[in-house]
Short mmCIF file of C-alpha atoms in Angstrom, two decimals:
data_model
loop_
_atom_site.label_atom_id
_atom_site.label_comp_id
_atom_site.label_asym_id
_atom_site.label_seq_id
_atom_site.Cartn_x
_atom_site.Cartn_y
_atom_site.Cartn_z
CA UNK L 1 101.11 73.17 71.76
CA UNK L 2 97.70 74.28 70.52
CA UNK L 3 98.66 77.95 70.88
CA UNK L 4 101.37 77.70 68.23
CA UNK L 5 100.75 79.30 64.87
CA UNK L 6 100.83 76.89 61.91
CA UNK L 7 104.19 78.31 60.79
CA UNK L 8 105.74 77.45 64.19
CA UNK L 9 104.24 74.06 64.94
CA UNK L 10 107.00 71.97 63.38
CA UNK L 11 110.07 73.84 64.64
CA UNK L 12 110.93 71.10 67.15
CA UNK L 13 109.90 68.23 64.84
CA UNK L 14 112.30 68.78 61.96
CA UNK L 15 114.66 65.81 62.28
CA UNK L 16 111.83 63.34 62.80
CA UNK L 17 110.01 64.96 59.88
CA UNK L 18 113.02 64.48 57.62
CA UNK L 19 113.56 60.88 58.64
CA UNK L 20 110.08 59.48 59.06
CA UNK L 21 107.52 61.35 56.95
CA UNK L 22 106.40 59.56 53.77
CA UNK L 23 107.48 60.61 50.33
CA UNK L 24 105.14 60.91 47.36
CA UNK L 25 104.59 58.36 44.58
CA UNK L 26 106.54 58.85 41.37
CA UNK L 27 103.22 58.35 39.58
CA UNK L 28 102.40 61.98 40.42
CA UNK L 29 105.12 63.17 38.05
CA UNK L 30 103.93 60.75 35.37
CA UNK L 31 100.35 62.00 35.82
CA UNK L 32 101.35 65.64 35.47
CA UNK L 33 103.53 64.91 32.44
CA UNK L 34 100.88 62.92 30.59
CA UNK L 35 97.82 64.98 31.48
CA UNK L 36 98.88 68.48 32.50
CA UNK L 37 101.90 69.39 30.41
CA UNK L 38 104.67 69.06 33.00
CA UNK L 39 108.13 69.15 31.43
CA UNK L 40 111.68 69.54 32.67
CA UNK L 41 111.41 73.20 31.76
CA UNK L 42 108.50 73.77 34.14
CA UNK L 43 108.76 76.24 37.01
CA UNK L 44 107.16 75.02 40.23
CA UNK L 45 106.15 77.12 43.23
CA UNK L 46 106.05 74.65 46.11
CA UNK L 47 104.07 76.33 48.90
CA UNK L 48 104.63 75.20 52.46
CA UNK L 49 107.52 73.10 51.16
CA UNK L 50 108.75 72.14 54.63
CA UNK L 51 111.86 69.98 54.62
CA UNK L 52 111.67 69.53 50.85
CA UNK L 53 110.00 66.15 50.44
CA UNK L 54 107.73 67.35 47.63
CA UNK L 55 110.39 69.74 46.31
CA UNK L 56 112.75 66.80 45.75
CA UNK L 57 110.11 64.97 43.69
CA UNK L 58 109.98 67.82 41.18
CA UNK L 59 113.71 68.56 41.21
CA UNK L 60 114.34 64.95 40.28
CA UNK L 61 111.93 65.45 37.36
CA UNK L 62 114.22 68.22 36.13
CA UNK L 63 111.98 71.15 37.11
CA UNK L 64 112.97 74.48 38.60
CA UNK L 65 111.45 74.65 42.08
CA UNK L 66 110.92 77.68 44.27
CA UNK L 67 110.44 76.11 47.71
CA UNK L 68 108.43 78.61 49.76
CA UNK L 69 108.56 77.89 53.49
CA UNK L 70 107.99 80.31 56.40
CA UNK L 71 109.40 78.08 59.15
CA UNK L 72 113.14 78.71 59.47
CA UNK L 73 114.05 75.29 60.87
CA UNK L 74 112.12 73.44 58.18
CA UNK L 75 113.52 75.67 55.44
CA UNK L 76 117.10 75.19 56.62
CA UNK L 77 116.62 71.42 56.61
CA UNK L 78 115.54 71.59 52.95
CA UNK L 79 118.52 73.78 52.12
CA UNK L 80 120.86 71.26 53.76
CA UNK L 81 119.34 68.34 51.86
CA UNK L 82 118.76 69.94 48.44
CA UNK L 83 121.42 72.62 47.99
CA UNK L 84 123.27 70.50 45.42
CA UNK L 85 120.35 70.83 42.96
CA UNK L 86 121.07 73.76 40.66
CA UNK L 87 117.34 74.34 40.07
CA UNK L 88 116.47 74.51 43.78
CA UNK L 89 115.58 77.93 45.14
CA UNK L 90 114.77 78.35 48.83
CA UNK L 91 112.32 81.15 49.56
CA UNK L 92 111.60 82.62 53.00
CA UNK L 93 107.95 83.40 52.35
CA UNK L 94 104.46 82.17 53.11
CA UNK L 95 101.80 80.60 50.93
CA UNK L 96 99.79 83.79 51.26
CA UNK L 97 102.76 86.07 50.45
CA UNK L 98 105.37 84.11 48.52
CA UNK L 99 107.54 87.10 47.43
CA UNK L 100 107.72 85.47 43.97
CA UNK L 101 107.32 87.57 40.80
CA UNK L 102 104.01 87.87 38.99
CA UNK L 103 103.17 85.08 36.51
CA UNK L 104 106.38 83.16 37.13
CA UNK L 105 105.12 79.61 37.77
CA UNK L 106 103.70 76.90 35.53
CA UNK L 107 102.49 74.94 38.56
CA UNK L 108 101.70 75.79 42.16
CA UNK L 109 102.08 72.76 44.40
CA UNK L 110 101.12 72.33 48.04
CA UNK L 111 101.92 68.92 49.52
CA UNK L 112 100.62 68.08 53.00
CA UNK L 113 100.28 71.81 53.59
CA UNK L 114 97.13 73.41 52.17
CA UNK L 115 95.07 72.74 55.31
CA UNK L 116 97.35 75.17 57.18
CA UNK L 117 96.74 78.01 54.71
CA UNK L 118 94.32 80.92 54.52
CA UNK L 119 92.55 79.57 51.44
CA UNK L 120 91.17 82.91 50.22
CA UNK L 121 94.54 84.67 50.45
CA UNK L 122 96.36 81.74 48.85
CA UNK L 123 93.91 81.70 45.96
CA UNK L 124 94.72 85.36 45.28
CA UNK L 125 98.44 84.61 45.48
CA UNK L 126 98.08 81.68 43.08
CA UNK L 127 96.26 83.96 40.62
CA UNK L 128 99.17 86.39 40.88
CA UNK L 129 102.14 84.02 40.52
CA UNK L 130 100.73 81.50 38.02
CA UNK L 131 101.28 81.93 34.31
CA UNK L 132 98.08 81.99 32.21
CA UNK L 133 96.77 78.45 32.05
CA UNK L 134 98.90 77.32 34.97
CA UNK L 135 97.80 74.54 37.31
CA UNK L 136 97.37 74.22 41.06
CA UNK L 137 98.22 70.78 42.49
CA UNK L 138 97.18 69.98 46.07
CA UNK L 139 98.63 66.74 47.44
CA UNK L 140 98.00 64.80 50.63
CA UNK L 141 99.13 61.42 51.88
CA UNK L 142 95.93 60.34 53.62
CA UNK L 143 96.65 57.64 56.18
CA UNK L 144 94.10 54.85 56.03
CA UNK L 145 92.33 54.93 59.37
CA UNK L 146 90.46 51.64 59.42
CA UNK L 147 92.20 49.29 56.99
CA UNK L 148 93.93 47.11 59.60
CA UNK L 149 93.73 46.53 63.37
CA UNK L 150 97.05 48.35 63.74
CA UNK L 151 95.83 51.44 61.89
CA UNK L 152 92.64 51.48 63.96
CA UNK L 153 94.65 51.28 67.17
CA UNK L 154 97.00 54.05 66.03
CA UNK L 155 94.07 56.34 65.22
CA UNK L 156 92.62 55.68 68.67
CA UNK L 157 95.96 56.64 70.23
CA UNK L 158 95.97 59.98 68.40
CA UNK L 159 92.45 60.77 69.50
CA UNK L 160 93.28 59.84 73.07
CA UNK L 161 96.54 61.74 73.56
CA UNK L 162 96.41 64.73 71.21
CA UNK L 163 94.52 67.83 72.24
CA UNK L 164 93.90 69.15 68.73
CA UNK L 165 94.38 66.27 66.29
CA UNK L 166 90.72 66.25 65.30
CA UNK L 167 90.72 69.97 64.50
CA UNK L 168 93.97 70.25 62.49
CA UNK L 169 93.92 67.02 60.47
CA UNK L 170 94.04 67.64 56.74
CA UNK L 171 90.95 65.54 56.07
CA UNK L 172 89.01 68.58 57.29
CA UNK L 173 89.60 70.00 53.80
CA UNK L 174 86.61 68.32 52.15
CA UNK L 175 85.20 68.44 48.64
CA UNK L 176 83.17 71.56 49.45
CA UNK L 177 86.25 73.49 50.59
CA UNK L 178 88.21 72.32 47.56
CA UNK L 179 85.41 73.46 45.24
CA UNK L 180 85.34 76.84 46.95
CA UNK L 181 89.09 77.19 46.46
CA UNK L 182 89.22 76.19 42.80
CA UNK L 183 85.92 77.91 41.93
CA UNK L 184 85.76 75.68 38.90
CA UNK L 185 86.38 72.11 37.80
CA UNK L 186 89.16 70.15 39.42
CA UNK L 187 90.13 66.50 39.15
CA UNK L 188 91.14 64.18 41.99
CA UNK L 189 93.59 61.35 41.37
CA UNK L 190 94.47 58.66 43.93
CA UNK L 191 97.63 56.57 44.27
CA UNK L 192 98.69 53.92 46.76
CA UNK L 193 101.55 54.67 49.13
CA UNK L 194 102.99 52.95 52.22
CA UNK L 195 105.66 53.04 54.91
CA UNK L 196 107.02 50.11 56.92
CA UNK L 197 108.38 50.75 60.41
CA UNK L 198 110.18 49.03 63.23
CA UNK L 199 109.36 50.50 66.64
CA UNK L 200 111.99 53.24 66.45
CA UNK L 201 110.60 54.33 63.08
CA UNK L 202 107.02 54.21 64.34
CA UNK L 203 107.98 56.38 67.32
CA UNK L 204 109.74 58.87 65.03
CA UNK L 205 106.74 58.97 62.71
CA UNK L 206 104.42 59.75 65.61
CA UNK L 207 106.70 62.46 67.02
CA UNK L 208 106.99 64.12 63.60
CA UNK L 209 103.32 65.11 63.92
CA UNK L 210 102.65 68.57 65.30
CA UNK L 211 99.76 67.31 67.40
CA UNK L 212 101.75 64.60 69.23
CA UNK L 213 102.67 65.71 72.78
CA UNK L 214 106.40 66.43 72.91
CA UNK L 215 108.89 65.51 75.65
CA UNK L 216 108.03 67.40 78.81
CA UNK L 217 104.30 67.17 78.24
CA UNK L 218 102.59 65.01 80.86
CA UNK L 219 100.96 62.96 78.09
CA UNK L 220 104.24 62.18 76.31
CA UNK L 221 105.45 59.13 78.25
CA UNK L 222 101.99 57.51 78.59
CA UNK L 223 101.52 58.01 74.85
CA UNK L 224 104.81 56.27 74.07
CA UNK L 225 103.94 53.42 76.43
CA UNK L 226 100.65 52.95 74.60
CA UNK L 227 102.47 53.11 71.27
CA UNK L 228 104.82 50.33 72.42
CA UNK L 229 101.82 48.20 73.40
CA UNK L 230 100.17 48.80 70.03
CA UNK L 231 103.38 47.83 68.24
CA UNK L 232 103.78 44.68 70.36
CA UNK L 233 100.19 43.68 69.64
CA UNK L 234 100.25 44.22 65.89
CA UNK L 235 103.75 43.93 64.41
CA UNK L 236 104.61 41.23 61.93
CA UNK L 237 108.28 40.20 61.94
CA UNK L 238 109.11 43.36 63.83
CA UNK L 239 107.40 45.82 61.50
CA UNK L 240 104.09 47.60 61.06
CA UNK L 241 102.69 49.25 57.94
CA UNK L 242 101.24 52.70 57.38
CA UNK L 243 99.02 52.53 54.30
CA UNK L 244 98.10 55.78 52.54
CA UNK L 245 95.85 56.97 49.77
CA UNK L 246 97.81 59.75 48.13
CA UNK L 247 95.24 62.24 46.87
CA UNK L 248 96.21 64.68 44.12
CA UNK L 249 93.72 67.48 43.36
CA UNK L 250 94.46 69.39 40.13
CA UNK L 251 92.72 72.43 38.75
CA UNK L 252 93.18 75.93 37.37
#
């Protein structure tokens, strides 16, 4: 698993990703409208768009979205889910080489994806495809790690059973790395977000993560047994809650 390139890591996770990954708060659209000039006429380049979770947020706001995704399985899932939107454009490209025209985008968005990118190359690509004065918007749903006994137990499970969770987690993109990327002022906004799962949903959420051992790995069944124990210990009326801080970093 650890030998996979970032663009290949989710190929066998697509259906769980579609079903069990969190969406993004509608407040993000309101924020960008009120503070950064987003309109229904805006053109969005959504880098590392995956199965289209972030793409859908901006399509529903009326924007034209170029969903740039290098992973074929993820890209095809987005095409299946979003093809009915006239302003949806699926692009087989990477964040570092989007294939988009020069100065075509009002906003570049990367949701739950920037930590996989080559930041220096992506910065150059953003300079190329953004219109003058355009904005870069980096979004992450950051799972709260210590807010409840359940979340603490889940974090312990990941550290125990994943070989590379600590090295690939998006929290490794800290304020210093963000400042180096923007090379100028940027603003961070935070919104609350949450998911509520029965055990089947919790299992799907875990297996949507690229660092969770897949079926066939010797750690897979012990991990699921531990997950069942954690659920049994912490559920309330048959459900557990993932609480997130959705971080939105905006800059030129």
